[in-house]
PDB file of C-alpha atoms in Angstrom:
ATOM      1  CA  MET A 181      17.182 -19.850  -3.814  1.00 97.00           C
ATOM      2  CA  ARG A 182      18.211 -16.404  -3.375  1.00 98.00           C
ATOM      3  CA  ARG A 183      16.922 -14.473  -0.903  1.00 97.00           C
ATOM      4  CA  VAL A 184      17.202 -10.490   0.763  1.00 98.00           C
ATOM      5  CA  VAL A 185      17.989 -10.925   4.551  1.00 98.00           C
ATOM      6  CA  CYS A 186      17.813  -8.236   7.330  1.00 97.00           C
ATOM      7  CA  THR A 187      20.346  -9.239  10.169  1.00 97.00           C
ATOM      8  CA  GLU A 188      20.175  -6.893  12.010  1.00 96.00           C
ATOM      9  CA  TRP A 189      17.858  -3.289  12.468  1.00 97.00           C
ATOM     10  CA  GLY A 190      18.355  -0.361  10.794  1.00 96.00           C
ATOM     11  CA  ALA A 191      19.360   1.419   7.602  1.00 96.00           C
ATOM     12  CA  PRO A 192      18.082  -0.586   3.971  1.00 96.00           C
ATOM     13  CA  GLU A 193      22.012  -1.043   3.202  1.00 97.00           C
ATOM     14  CA  GLY A 194      22.422  -3.726   5.595  1.00 96.00           C
ATOM     15  CA  LEU A 195      20.758  -5.997   3.686  1.00 97.00           C
ATOM     16  CA  GLU A 196      22.212  -8.854   2.403  1.00 97.00           C
ATOM     17  CA  VAL A 197      21.349 -10.401  -0.679  1.00 97.00           C
ATOM     18  CA  GLN A 198      22.396 -14.583   0.620  1.00 97.00           C
ATOM     19  CA  GLU A 199      21.961 -18.033  -1.184  1.00 97.00           C
ATOM     20  CA  HIS A 200      19.958 -20.952   0.466  1.00 96.00           C
ATOM     21  CA  PRO A 201      18.822 -24.090  -0.305  1.00 97.00           C
ATOM     22  CA  ASP A 202      15.747 -24.645  -2.286  1.00 97.00           C
ATOM     23  CA  LEU A 203      12.667 -24.337   0.242  1.00 97.00           C
ATOM     24  CA  GLU A 204      10.410 -27.724   0.276  1.00 96.00           C
ATOM     25  CA  PRO A 205       6.711 -27.019   0.970  1.00 97.00           C
ATOM     26  CA  GLY A 206       5.655 -28.682   4.601  1.00 96.00           C
ATOM     27  CA  PRO A 207       1.807 -30.217   5.543  1.00 97.00           C
ATOM     28  CA  GLY A 208      -0.575 -27.400   4.574  1.00 97.00           C
ATOM     29  CA  GLN A 209       1.842 -25.425   2.324  1.00 97.00           C
ATOM     30  CA  VAL A 210       3.049 -24.551  -1.133  1.00 98.00           C
ATOM     31  CA  VAL A 211       5.650 -23.179  -2.399  1.00 98.00           C
ATOM     32  CA  VAL A 212       5.770 -20.424  -5.162  1.00 98.00           C
ATOM     33  CA  GLU A 213       9.001 -19.623  -7.413  1.00 98.00           C
ATOM     34  CA  VAL A 214       8.395 -15.518  -6.816  1.00 98.00           C
ATOM     35  CA  ALA A 215       7.667 -13.159 -10.437  1.00 98.00           C
ATOM     36  CA  ALA A 216       7.707 -10.370  -8.514  1.00 98.00           C
ATOM     37  CA  ALA A 217       7.814  -8.656  -5.198  1.00 97.00           C
ATOM     38  CA  GLY A 218       6.002  -5.757  -4.332  1.00 96.00           C
ATOM     39  CA  VAL A 219       8.036  -2.826  -2.120  1.00 95.00           C
ATOM     40  CA  ASN A 220       6.081  -0.597   0.430  1.00 91.00           C
ATOM     41  CA  PHE A 221       7.340   2.111   2.709  1.00 90.00           C
ATOM     42  CA  VAL A 222       6.422  -0.584   5.739  1.00 90.00           C
ATOM     43  CA  ASP A 223       9.478  -2.895   4.275  1.00 94.00           C
ATOM     44  CA  ALA A 224      11.580  -0.261   5.158  1.00 93.00           C
ATOM     45  CA  LEU A 225      10.074   0.512   8.750  1.00 92.00           C
ATOM     46  CA  PHE A 226      10.275  -3.629   9.436  1.00 94.00           C
ATOM     47  CA  VAL A 227      13.932  -3.555   8.272  1.00 96.00           C
ATOM     48  CA  ALA A 228      14.330  -0.205  10.612  1.00 94.00           C
ATOM     49  CA  GLY A 229      12.647  -2.020  13.539  1.00 94.00           C
ATOM     50  CA  THR A 230      10.797   0.946  14.008  1.00 90.00           C
ATOM     51  CA  TYR A 231       7.416  -0.218  12.951  1.00 86.00           C
ATOM     52  CA  GLN A 232       4.703  -0.989  15.476  1.00 82.00           C
ATOM     53  CA  ILE A 233       4.955  -4.836  15.113  1.00 85.00           C
ATOM     54  CA  LYS A 234       8.624  -5.772  15.631  1.00 91.00           C
ATOM     55  CA  ILE A 235      10.056  -8.695  13.836  1.00 93.00           C
ATOM     56  CA  PRO A 236      13.434 -10.195  15.165  1.00 95.00           C
ATOM     57  CA  PRO A 237      16.238 -10.398  13.111  1.00 96.00           C
ATOM     58  CA  PRO A 238      16.935 -12.235  10.852  1.00 97.00           C
ATOM     59  CA  PHE A 239      14.111 -11.982   8.353  1.00 97.00           C
ATOM     60  CA  THR A 240      13.412 -11.711   4.811  1.00 97.00           C
ATOM     61  CA  PRO A 241      11.014  -8.551   4.373  1.00 97.00           C
ATOM     62  CA  GLY A 242       8.323  -8.602   1.725  1.00 95.00           C
ATOM     63  CA  SER A 243       4.562  -8.857   2.342  1.00 90.00           C
ATOM     64  CA  GLU A 244       3.134  -9.306  -1.474  1.00 93.00           C
ATOM     65  CA  CYS A 245       4.643 -11.318  -4.051  1.00 97.00           C
ATOM     66  CA  ALA A 246       3.375 -13.431  -7.119  1.00 98.00           C
ATOM     67  CA  GLY A 247       4.471 -16.150  -8.820  1.00 98.00           C
ATOM     68  CA  VAL A 248       4.207 -19.787 -10.161  1.00 98.00           C
ATOM     69  CA  ILE A 249       3.677 -22.460  -7.708  1.00 98.00           C
ATOM     70  CA  SER A 250       6.144 -25.634  -7.840  1.00 98.00           C
ATOM     71  CA  ALA A 251       5.532 -27.844  -4.981  1.00 98.00           C
ATOM     72  CA  LEU A 252       2.604 -28.762  -3.295  1.00 98.00           C
ATOM     73  CA  GLY A 253       3.081 -29.772   0.462  1.00 97.00           C
ATOM     74  CA  GLU A 254       0.776 -33.009   2.148  1.00 96.00           C
ATOM     75  CA  GLY A 255      -3.189 -32.197   2.250  1.00 96.00           C
ATOM     76  CA  VAL A 256      -2.801 -29.717  -0.161  1.00 97.00           C
ATOM     77  CA  GLU A 257      -6.157 -29.388  -2.391  1.00 95.00           C
ATOM     78  CA  GLY A 258      -7.484 -27.311  -4.430  1.00 95.00           C
ATOM     79  CA  LEU A 259      -4.158 -26.290  -5.990  1.00 97.00           C
ATOM     80  CA  ASP A 260      -2.023 -27.420  -9.058  1.00 97.00           C
ATOM     81  CA  VAL A 261       1.823 -27.066  -9.470  1.00 98.00           C
ATOM     82  CA  GLY A 262       1.966 -24.392 -12.050  1.00 98.00           C
ATOM     83  CA  ASP A 263      -0.541 -22.160 -10.822  1.00 98.00           C
ATOM     84  CA  ARG A 264      -0.029 -18.622 -11.541  1.00 98.00           C
ATOM     85  CA  VAL A 265      -0.909 -17.279  -7.569  1.00 98.00           C
ATOM     86  CA  ILE A 266      -0.665 -14.346  -5.218  1.00 97.00           C
ATOM     87  CA  ALA A 267       1.308 -15.225  -2.285  1.00 95.00           C
ATOM     88  CA  ALA A 268       0.718 -13.015   0.824  1.00 85.00           C
ATOM     89  CA  GLY A 269       3.250 -14.615   3.117  1.00 76.00           C
ATOM     90  CA  GLY A 270       3.231 -11.700   5.944  1.00 82.00           C
ATOM     91  CA  LEU A 271       6.979 -11.707   5.025  1.00 91.00           C
ATOM     92  CA  GLY A 272       9.434 -13.570   2.910  1.00 95.00           C
ATOM     93  CA  GLY A 273       8.647 -11.912  -0.314  1.00 96.00           C
ATOM     94  CA  TYR A 274      12.433 -10.210  -1.432  1.00 98.00           C
ATOM     95  CA  ALA A 275      13.237 -13.752  -2.510  1.00 98.00           C
ATOM     96  CA  SER A 276      13.285 -16.007  -5.367  1.00 98.00           C
ATOM     97  CA  GLN A 277      11.041 -18.689  -3.692  1.00 98.00           C
ATOM     98  CA  ILE A 278       8.238 -18.365  -0.726  1.00 97.00           C
ATOM     99  CA  ALA A 279       7.017 -21.524   1.039  1.00 97.00           C
ATOM    100  CA  VAL A 280       3.370 -19.884   2.608  1.00 96.00           C
ATOM    101  CA  SER A 281       0.406 -21.904   3.853  1.00 95.00           C
ATOM    102  CA  ALA A 282      -2.117 -22.774   0.519  1.00 95.00           C
ATOM    103  CA  ALA A 283      -4.659 -20.458   2.386  1.00 92.00           C
ATOM    104  CA  ALA A 284      -2.191 -18.054   2.000  1.00 92.00           C
ATOM    105  CA  VAL A 285      -2.391 -18.057  -1.833  1.00 95.00           C
ATOM    106  CA  THR A 286      -4.722 -16.464  -4.453  1.00 95.00           C
ATOM    107  CA  ARG A 287      -4.990 -17.311  -7.725  1.00 96.00           C
ATOM    108  CA  VAL A 288      -4.486 -14.418 -10.085  1.00 96.00           C
ATOM    109  CA  PRO A 289      -6.502 -14.026 -12.913  1.00 95.00           C
ATOM    110  CA  ASP A 290      -5.340 -14.970 -16.665  1.00 93.00           C
ATOM    111  CA  ASP A 291      -5.237 -11.624 -17.839  1.00 91.00           C
ATOM    112  CA  LEU A 292      -3.674 -10.029 -15.181  1.00 95.00           C
ATOM    113  CA  SER A 293       0.417  -9.822 -14.984  1.00 96.00           C
ATOM    114  CA  LEU A 294       2.436 -11.174 -12.404  1.00 97.00           C
ATOM    115  CA  ALA A 295       4.471  -8.179 -11.912  1.00 96.00           C
ATOM    116  CA  MET A 296       1.082  -6.183 -11.575  1.00 95.00           C
ATOM    117  CA  ALA A 297      -0.474  -8.826  -9.597  1.00 96.00           C
ATOM    118  CA  ALA A 298       2.263  -7.938  -6.927  1.00 95.00           C
ATOM    119  CA  ALA A 299       2.281  -4.621  -6.974  1.00 94.00           C
ATOM    120  CA  VAL A 300      -1.524  -4.036  -6.293  1.00 93.00           C
ATOM    121  CA  VAL A 301      -2.244  -6.010  -3.323  1.00 92.00           C
ATOM    122  CA  GLN A 302      -0.646  -3.885  -0.358  1.00 93.00           C
ATOM    123  CA  SER A 303      -1.787  -0.631  -1.775  1.00 95.00           C
ATOM    124  CA  TYR A 304      -5.403  -0.861  -3.356  1.00 97.00           C
ATOM    125  CA  CYS A 305      -6.377  -3.313  -1.260  1.00 96.00           C
ATOM    126  CA  THR A 306      -5.642  -0.442   1.565  1.00 97.00           C
ATOM    127  CA  ALA A 307      -7.463   2.091  -0.884  1.00 98.00           C
ATOM    128  CA  TRP A 308     -10.258   0.022  -0.989  1.00 98.00           C
ATOM    129  CA  PHE A 309     -10.760  -1.040   2.567  1.00 98.00           C
ATOM    130  CA  THR A 310     -10.435   2.694   3.136  1.00 98.00           C
ATOM    131  CA  LEU A 311     -12.903   3.585   0.868  1.00 98.00           C
ATOM    132  CA  THR A 312     -15.707   0.982   1.137  1.00 97.00           C
ATOM    133  CA  ARG A 313     -14.794  -0.489   4.606  1.00 97.00           C
ATOM    134  CA  ARG A 314     -13.967   2.252   6.789  1.00 97.00           C
ATOM    135  CA  ILE A 315     -15.182   5.157   4.890  1.00 96.00           C
ATOM    136  CA  SER A 316     -18.084   4.830   2.496  1.00 92.00           C
ATOM    137  CA  VAL A 317     -17.243   7.492  -0.128  1.00 96.00           C
ATOM    138  CA  VAL A 318     -20.171   7.879  -2.815  1.00 93.00           C
ATOM    139  CA  SER A 319     -20.059   9.413  -5.981  1.00 97.00           C
ATOM    140  CA  GLY A 320     -20.367  13.398  -6.175  1.00 97.00           C
ATOM    141  CA  GLU A 321     -18.346  13.942  -3.188  1.00 98.00           C
ATOM    142  CA  THR A 322     -14.679  15.332  -3.128  1.00 98.00           C
ATOM    143  CA  VAL A 323     -11.870  13.349  -2.025  1.00 98.00           C
ATOM    144  CA  LEU A 324      -7.875  14.748  -1.065  1.00 98.00           C
ATOM    145  CA  VAL A 325      -5.255  12.228  -1.497  1.00 98.00           C
ATOM    146  CA  LEU A 326      -2.145  13.280   0.214  1.00 98.00           C
ATOM    147  CA  GLY A 327       1.210  11.591  -0.281  1.00 95.00           C
ATOM    148  CA  ALA A 328      -0.721  11.156  -4.030  1.00 96.00           C
ATOM    149  CA  GLY A 329       2.607   9.856  -5.889  1.00 92.00           C
ATOM    150  CA  GLY A 330       3.143   7.367  -3.899  1.00 91.00           C
ATOM    151  CA  GLY A 331       1.684   3.620  -4.216  1.00 93.00           C
ATOM    152  CA  VAL A 332      -1.163   4.106  -1.672  1.00 95.00           C
ATOM    153  CA  GLY A 333      -1.695   7.591  -2.987  1.00 96.00           C
ATOM    154  CA  LEU A 334      -2.242   6.027  -6.517  1.00 97.00           C
ATOM    155  CA  ALA A 335      -3.935   3.704  -5.780  1.00 97.00           C
ATOM    156  CA  ALA A 336      -6.293   6.197  -3.357  1.00 98.00           C
ATOM    157  CA  ILE A 337      -7.323   8.010  -6.667  1.00 98.00           C
ATOM    158  CA  ASP A 338      -7.710   5.276  -9.394  1.00 98.00           C
ATOM    159  CA  VAL A 339     -10.495   3.932  -6.056  1.00 98.00           C
ATOM    160  CA  ALA A 340     -11.952   7.112  -5.290  1.00 98.00           C
ATOM    161  CA  ARG A 341     -12.462   7.709  -8.894  1.00 98.00           C
ATOM    162  CA  SER A 342     -14.105   4.598  -9.975  1.00 97.00           C
ATOM    163  CA  LEU A 343     -16.461   5.161  -7.044  1.00 97.00           C
ATOM    164  CA  GLY A 344     -17.638   8.532  -8.479  1.00 98.00           C
ATOM    165  CA  ALA A 345     -15.449  11.108  -6.606  1.00 98.00           C
ATOM    166  CA  THR A 346     -13.850  14.200  -7.771  1.00 98.00           C
ATOM    167  CA  VAL A 347     -10.202  13.344  -6.592  1.00 98.00           C
ATOM    168  CA  ILE A 348      -7.987  16.517  -5.393  1.00 98.00           C
ATOM    169  CA  ALA A 349      -4.298  14.715  -5.265  1.00 98.00           C
ATOM    170  CA  ALA A 350      -1.788  16.342  -3.106  1.00 98.00           C
ATOM    171  CA  ALA A 351       1.822  15.590  -3.085  1.00 96.00           C
ATOM    172  CA  SER A 352       5.626  17.263  -3.231  1.00 91.00           C
ATOM    173  CA  SER A 353       6.753  17.508  -6.744  1.00 92.00           C
ATOM    174  CA  ALA A 354       5.061  17.843 -10.457  1.00 93.00           C
ATOM    175  CA  GLU A 355       6.448  14.312 -11.278  1.00 94.00           C
ATOM    176  CA  LYS A 356       4.538  13.155  -8.545  1.00 94.00           C
ATOM    177  CA  LEU A 357       1.154  15.389  -9.184  1.00 96.00           C
ATOM    178  CA  GLU A 358       1.619  14.658 -13.105  1.00 96.00           C
ATOM    179  CA  ALA A 359       1.530  10.499 -12.038  1.00 95.00           C
ATOM    180  CA  ALA A 360      -1.512  11.501  -9.793  1.00 96.00           C
ATOM    181  CA  LEU A 361      -3.299  13.031 -13.137  1.00 97.00           C
ATOM    182  CA  VAL A 362      -2.657  10.150 -15.459  1.00 96.00           C
ATOM    183  CA  ALA A 363      -4.470   8.093 -12.240  1.00 95.00           C
ATOM    184  CA  GLY A 364      -7.742  10.197 -12.365  1.00 96.00           C
ATOM    185  CA  ALA A 365      -6.885  13.221 -10.356  1.00 98.00           C
ATOM    186  CA  SER A 366      -8.806  16.599 -11.366  1.00 98.00           C
ATOM    187  CA  ALA A 367      -7.000  18.689  -9.739  1.00 98.00           C
ATOM    188  CA  THR A 368      -3.522  19.091  -7.884  1.00 98.00           C
ATOM    189  CA  ILE A 369      -1.729  20.763  -5.041  1.00 98.00           C
ATOM    190  CA  ASP A 370       1.965  21.262  -4.898  1.00 97.00           C
ATOM    191  CA  TYR A 371       2.592  21.526  -1.190  1.00 92.00           C
ATOM    192  CA  SER A 372       5.972  22.219  -1.086  1.00 90.00           C
ATOM    193  CA  THR A 373       5.051  25.393  -2.624  1.00 94.00           C
ATOM    194  CA  GLU A 374       0.878  25.909  -2.184  1.00 96.00           C
ATOM    195  CA  PRO A 375      -0.776  25.524   1.562  1.00 97.00           C
ATOM    196  CA  ILE A 376      -3.172  22.856   1.676  1.00 97.00           C
ATOM    197  CA  LYS A 377      -5.842  23.973   3.556  1.00 97.00           C
ATOM    198  CA  ASP A 378      -6.373  27.291   1.025  1.00 97.00           C
ATOM    199  CA  ARG A 379      -6.159  25.860  -1.900  1.00 97.00           C
ATOM    200  CA  ALA A 380      -8.434  22.658  -0.888  1.00 98.00           C
ATOM    201  CA  ARG A 381     -10.973  25.013  -0.542  1.00 97.00           C
ATOM    202  CA  GLU A 382     -10.198  27.087  -3.864  1.00 97.00           C
ATOM    203  CA  LEU A 383     -11.112  23.536  -5.454  1.00 98.00           C
ATOM    204  CA  SER A 384     -13.783  22.605  -3.227  1.00 98.00           C
ATOM    205  CA  PRO A 385     -15.830  25.747  -2.015  1.00 97.00           C
ATOM    206  CA  GLY A 386     -16.975  24.786   1.049  1.00 95.00           C
ATOM    207  CA  GLY A 387     -14.078  22.426   1.175  1.00 98.00           C
ATOM    208  CA  VAL A 388     -13.718  18.914   0.804  1.00 98.00           C
ATOM    209  CA  ASP A 389     -15.856  15.779   2.076  1.00 98.00           C
ATOM    210  CA  VAL A 390     -12.909  13.349   2.684  1.00 98.00           C
ATOM    211  CA  VAL A 391      -9.045  13.161   3.095  1.00 98.00           C
ATOM    212  CA  ILE A 392      -6.424  10.484   2.664  1.00 98.00           C
ATOM    213  CA  ASP A 393      -3.792  10.909   4.765  1.00 98.00           C
ATOM    214  CA  PRO A 394      -0.566   8.079   4.461  1.00 96.00           C
ATOM    215  CA  ILE A 395       1.897  11.012   5.184  1.00 94.00           C
ATOM    216  CA  GLY A 396       1.500  12.370   8.805  1.00 95.00           C
ATOM    217  CA  GLY A 397       3.262  15.287   9.876  1.00 95.00           C
ATOM    218  CA  ASP A 398       1.976  18.677   9.251  1.00 93.00           C
ATOM    219  CA  ALA A 399      -0.055  18.373   6.378  1.00 96.00           C
ATOM    220  CA  THR A 400      -2.958  16.556   8.647  1.00 97.00           C
ATOM    221  CA  GLU A 401      -3.979  19.118  10.443  1.00 97.00           C
ATOM    222  CA  ALA A 402      -3.901  21.331   7.591  1.00 97.00           C
ATOM    223  CA  SER A 403      -5.808  19.144   5.597  1.00 97.00           C
ATOM    224  CA  LEU A 404      -8.412  18.574   8.455  1.00 98.00           C
ATOM    225  CA  ARG A 405      -8.883  22.352   8.423  1.00 98.00           C
ATOM    226  CA  ALA A 406      -9.858  21.681   4.856  1.00 98.00           C
ATOM    227  CA  LEU A 407     -12.417  19.331   5.763  1.00 98.00           C
ATOM    228  CA  ARG A 408     -16.137  20.723   4.899  1.00 98.00           C
ATOM    229  CA  PHE A 409     -19.185  20.459   7.565  1.00 97.00           C
ATOM    230  CA  GLY A 410     -19.335  16.449   8.608  1.00 97.00           C
ATOM    231  CA  GLY A 411     -15.979  15.359   6.442  1.00 98.00           C
ATOM    232  CA  ARG A 412     -14.126  12.546   7.206  1.00 98.00           C
ATOM    233  CA  LEU A 413     -10.038  11.892   7.888  1.00 98.00           C
ATOM    234  CA  ALA A 414      -9.016   8.748   7.212  1.00 98.00           C
ATOM    235  CA  VAL A 415      -5.358   8.299   8.696  1.00 98.00           C
ATOM    236  CA  ILE A 416      -3.441   5.798   6.931  1.00 96.00           C
ATOM    237  CA  GLY A 417       0.261   6.325   8.165  1.00 93.00           C
ATOM    238  CA  PHE A 418       2.941   8.699   8.850  1.00 93.00           C
ATOM    239  CA  ALA A 419       5.727   8.691   5.591  1.00 88.00           C
ATOM    240  CA  ALA A 420       6.506  12.229   6.436  1.00 87.00           C
ATOM    241  CA  GLY A 421       8.176  10.761   9.971  1.00 85.00           C
ATOM    242  CA  THR A 422       6.538  12.608  12.325  1.00 92.00           C
ATOM    243  CA  ILE A 423       3.200  11.653  14.294  1.00 94.00           C
ATOM    244  CA  PRO A 424       0.632  14.872  14.363  1.00 95.00           C
ATOM    245  CA  LYS A 425      -1.294  15.924  17.249  1.00 95.00           C
ATOM    246  CA  ILE A 426      -4.389  17.965  16.006  1.00 94.00           C
ATOM    247  CA  PRO A 427      -6.438  20.167  17.425  1.00 96.00           C
ATOM    248  CA  THR A 428      -9.893  18.162  18.370  1.00 96.00           C
ATOM    249  CA  ASN A 429     -11.709  21.412  18.755  1.00 96.00           C
ATOM    250  CA  GLN A 430     -11.467  21.474  15.073  1.00 96.00           C
ATOM    251  CA  VAL A 431     -13.194  17.701  14.786  1.00 97.00           C
ATOM    252  CA  LEU A 432     -16.103  18.878  17.315  1.00 97.00           C
ATOM    253  CA  LEU A 433     -17.217  22.209  16.157  1.00 92.00           C
ATOM    254  CA  ASN A 434     -17.311  20.985  12.727  1.00 95.00           C
ATOM    255  CA  ASN A 435     -18.930  17.186  13.193  1.00 98.00           C
ATOM    256  CA  ARG A 436     -15.973  16.089  11.232  1.00 98.00           C
ATOM    257  CA  SER A 437     -14.728  12.428  11.732  1.00 97.00           C
ATOM    258  CA  VAL A 438     -11.030  10.945  12.216  1.00 98.00           C
ATOM    259  CA  VAL A 439     -11.358   7.361  11.343  1.00 98.00           C
ATOM    260  CA  GLY A 440      -8.146   4.849  11.494  1.00 97.00           C
ATOM    261  CA  VAL A 441      -6.947   2.619   8.963  1.00 97.00           C
ATOM    262  CA  ASP A 442      -4.741  -0.548   9.340  1.00 95.00           C
ATOM    263  CA  TRP A 443      -5.484  -2.882   6.444  1.00 94.00           C
ATOM    264  CA  GLY A 444      -2.880  -5.368   7.362  1.00 90.00           C
ATOM    265  CA  ALA A 445      -3.874  -5.588  11.073  1.00 90.00           C
ATOM    266  CA  TRP A 446      -7.687  -6.184  10.193  1.00 95.00           C
ATOM    267  CA  ALA A 447      -6.428  -8.495   7.057  1.00 92.00           C
ATOM    268  CA  MET A 448      -4.659 -10.502   9.533  1.00 88.00           C
ATOM    269  CA  HIS A 449      -7.468 -11.186  12.062  1.00 92.00           C
ATOM    270  CA  ASN A 450     -10.311 -11.562   8.951  1.00 94.00           C
ATOM    271  CA  PRO A 451      -8.570 -13.754   6.534  1.00 90.00           C
ATOM    272  CA  ALA A 452     -11.925 -14.611   5.199  1.00 91.00           C
ATOM    273  CA  ASP A 453     -13.348 -11.112   4.482  1.00 95.00           C
ATOM    274  CA  GLN A 454      -9.790 -10.257   3.417  1.00 94.00           C
ATOM    275  CA  GLY A 455      -9.870 -13.398   0.467  1.00 92.00           C
ATOM    276  CA  VAL A 456     -13.132 -11.109  -0.473  1.00 95.00           C
ATOM    277  CA  LEU A 457     -11.743  -7.935  -0.586  1.00 96.00           C
ATOM    278  CA  LEU A 458      -8.790  -9.145  -2.243  1.00 96.00           C
ATOM    279  CA  ARG A 459     -11.283 -10.462  -5.044  1.00 95.00           C
ATOM    280  CA  GLU A 460     -13.045  -7.917  -5.461  1.00 97.00           C
ATOM    281  CA  VAL A 461      -9.993  -5.438  -6.389  1.00 97.00           C
ATOM    282  CA  LEU A 462      -8.945  -8.267  -8.806  1.00 96.00           C
ATOM    283  CA  ASP A 463     -12.037  -8.129 -10.055  1.00 96.00           C
ATOM    284  CA  ALA A 464     -12.463  -4.527 -10.983  1.00 97.00           C
ATOM    285  CA  VAL A 465      -8.805  -4.478 -12.356  1.00 96.00           C
ATOM    286  CA  VAL A 466      -9.463  -6.959 -14.824  1.00 95.00           C
ATOM    287  CA  ALA A 467     -13.033  -5.227 -15.712  1.00 96.00           C
ATOM    288  CA  GLY A 468     -11.040  -2.020 -16.217  1.00 96.00           C
ATOM    289  CA  THR A 469     -13.112  -0.438 -13.106  1.00 97.00           C
ATOM    290  CA  LEU A 470      -9.751  -0.077 -11.819  1.00 97.00           C
ATOM    291  CA  SER A 471      -6.976   0.778 -13.793  1.00 95.00           C
ATOM    292  CA  PRO A 472      -3.324   0.708 -11.865  1.00 95.00           C
ATOM    293  CA  ALA A 473      -0.379   1.591 -13.447  1.00 92.00           C
ATOM    294  CA  ALA A 474       2.332  -0.363 -14.465  1.00 92.00           C
ATOM    295  CA  PRO A 475       4.558  -1.124 -11.958  1.00 95.00           C
ATOM    296  CA  SER A 476       8.620  -0.288 -12.284  1.00 95.00           C
ATOM    297  CA  GLU A 477      10.303  -3.285 -12.237  1.00 97.00           C
ATOM    298  CA  ARG A 478      13.860  -3.861 -10.580  1.00 97.00           C
ATOM    299  CA  PRO A 479      16.132  -6.422  -9.735  1.00 97.00           C
ATOM    300  CA  LEU A 480      16.373  -8.141  -6.667  1.00 97.00           C
ATOM    301  CA  ASP A 481      19.678  -6.529  -5.841  1.00 96.00           C
ATOM    302  CA  GLU A 482      18.504  -3.258  -5.212  1.00 97.00           C
ATOM    303  CA  ALA A 483      16.355  -4.248  -2.713  1.00 97.00           C
ATOM    304  CA  ALA A 484      18.265  -1.900  -0.374  1.00 97.00           C
ATOM    305  CA  ALA A 485      18.466   1.311  -3.068  1.00 97.00           C
ATOM    306  CA  VAL A 486      15.171   0.764  -3.917  1.00 96.00           C
ATOM    307  CA  LEU A 487      14.256   0.802   0.186  1.00 96.00           C
ATOM    308  CA  ARG A 488      16.127   4.201   0.502  1.00 96.00           C
ATOM    309  CA  GLU A 489      14.213   5.726  -2.141  1.00 94.00           C
ATOM    310  CA  ALA A 490      11.125   4.959  -0.257  1.00 90.00           C
ATOM    311  CA  LEU A 491      12.162   6.513   2.899  1.00 90.00           C
ATOM    312  CA  ASP A 492      13.225   9.140   0.940  1.00 89.00           C
ATOM    313  CA  ARG A 493      10.284   9.689  -1.025  1.00 84.00           C
ATOM    314  CA  ARG A 494      11.920   9.614  -4.248  1.00 88.00           C
ATOM    315  CA  VAL A 495       9.360   6.791  -5.220  1.00 87.00           C
ATOM    316  CA  VAL A 496       7.259   7.691  -7.666  1.00 87.00           C
ATOM    317  CA  GLY A 497       4.158   4.986  -8.032  1.00 87.00           C
ATOM    318  CA  LYS A 498       5.257   1.360  -7.410  1.00 92.00           C
ATOM    319  CA  VAL A 499       7.931  -0.885  -7.668  1.00 95.00           C
ATOM    320  CA  VAL A 500       8.372  -4.385  -7.406  1.00 97.00           C
ATOM    321  CA  LEU A 501      11.668  -6.551  -7.480  1.00 98.00           C
ATOM    322  CA  VAL A 502      12.211  -8.843  -9.790  1.00 97.00           C
ATOM    323  CA  PRO A 503      14.432 -12.172  -8.665  1.00 94.00           C
TER     324      PRO A 503
END
């Protein structure tokens, strides 16, 4: 088998692609031949050693992948060799094989490609968790999505649209904003040239109902000020590299709410509930309620280059690595 290995914390250029013996499943485990592994911004943070959870090297990054079961460990029931599954192992996805607990795999619907299955887990589960669990978005509301050209941003647009909301997409380039329009946004803000607060209030008089913020930095306060009375700000991440400090008087005086969203931690502590949430997402994709764009496919050997593009915020949409 081949796998990407982080031998020490640092830049993604330090990753190595190594050859290892094929995996054997332990009791209660399955081995999955990986067809595609989703790439996420957080993977680069794990490699850098800057995420709040620090994984000691050596390790293989990649929290989401999909493929075909090739071996079953002792005691595994309800699964068969040849089953198409999503494997959520926490780490290890950037590889040609992964061994995970049988409880950590979910069957992929027949109508869904393995590449698409690998691409929707983290971004769409984050968006679905945000908009149906942490915040309840209702039809007719207006949602402002920051970082709208990235995986989480595009998923948030799609999910908000499916719930009947009007979506304003904010991103830093014409290419990203075009992708946001395709995903279902009704209007856009180029925050490299337009002020977020003023433009959002022009597009949604009185302010927006919800802000989805996966980027942080200066955009957070501007988008907080774009909220209407009683609006909600969902803090998902800090892709801009800066953790913002916000004026809490802007929260108090307008009865606004600021909600933290850590889907990964929730899923880890609530595996049964996460299974329900993932099934809701997959069912919605198969039914056509959600319409994720096909991911870009790159070879496993380009893992370092893809993570560099993610850190530099040059990725539009979702990328999967194909072993």
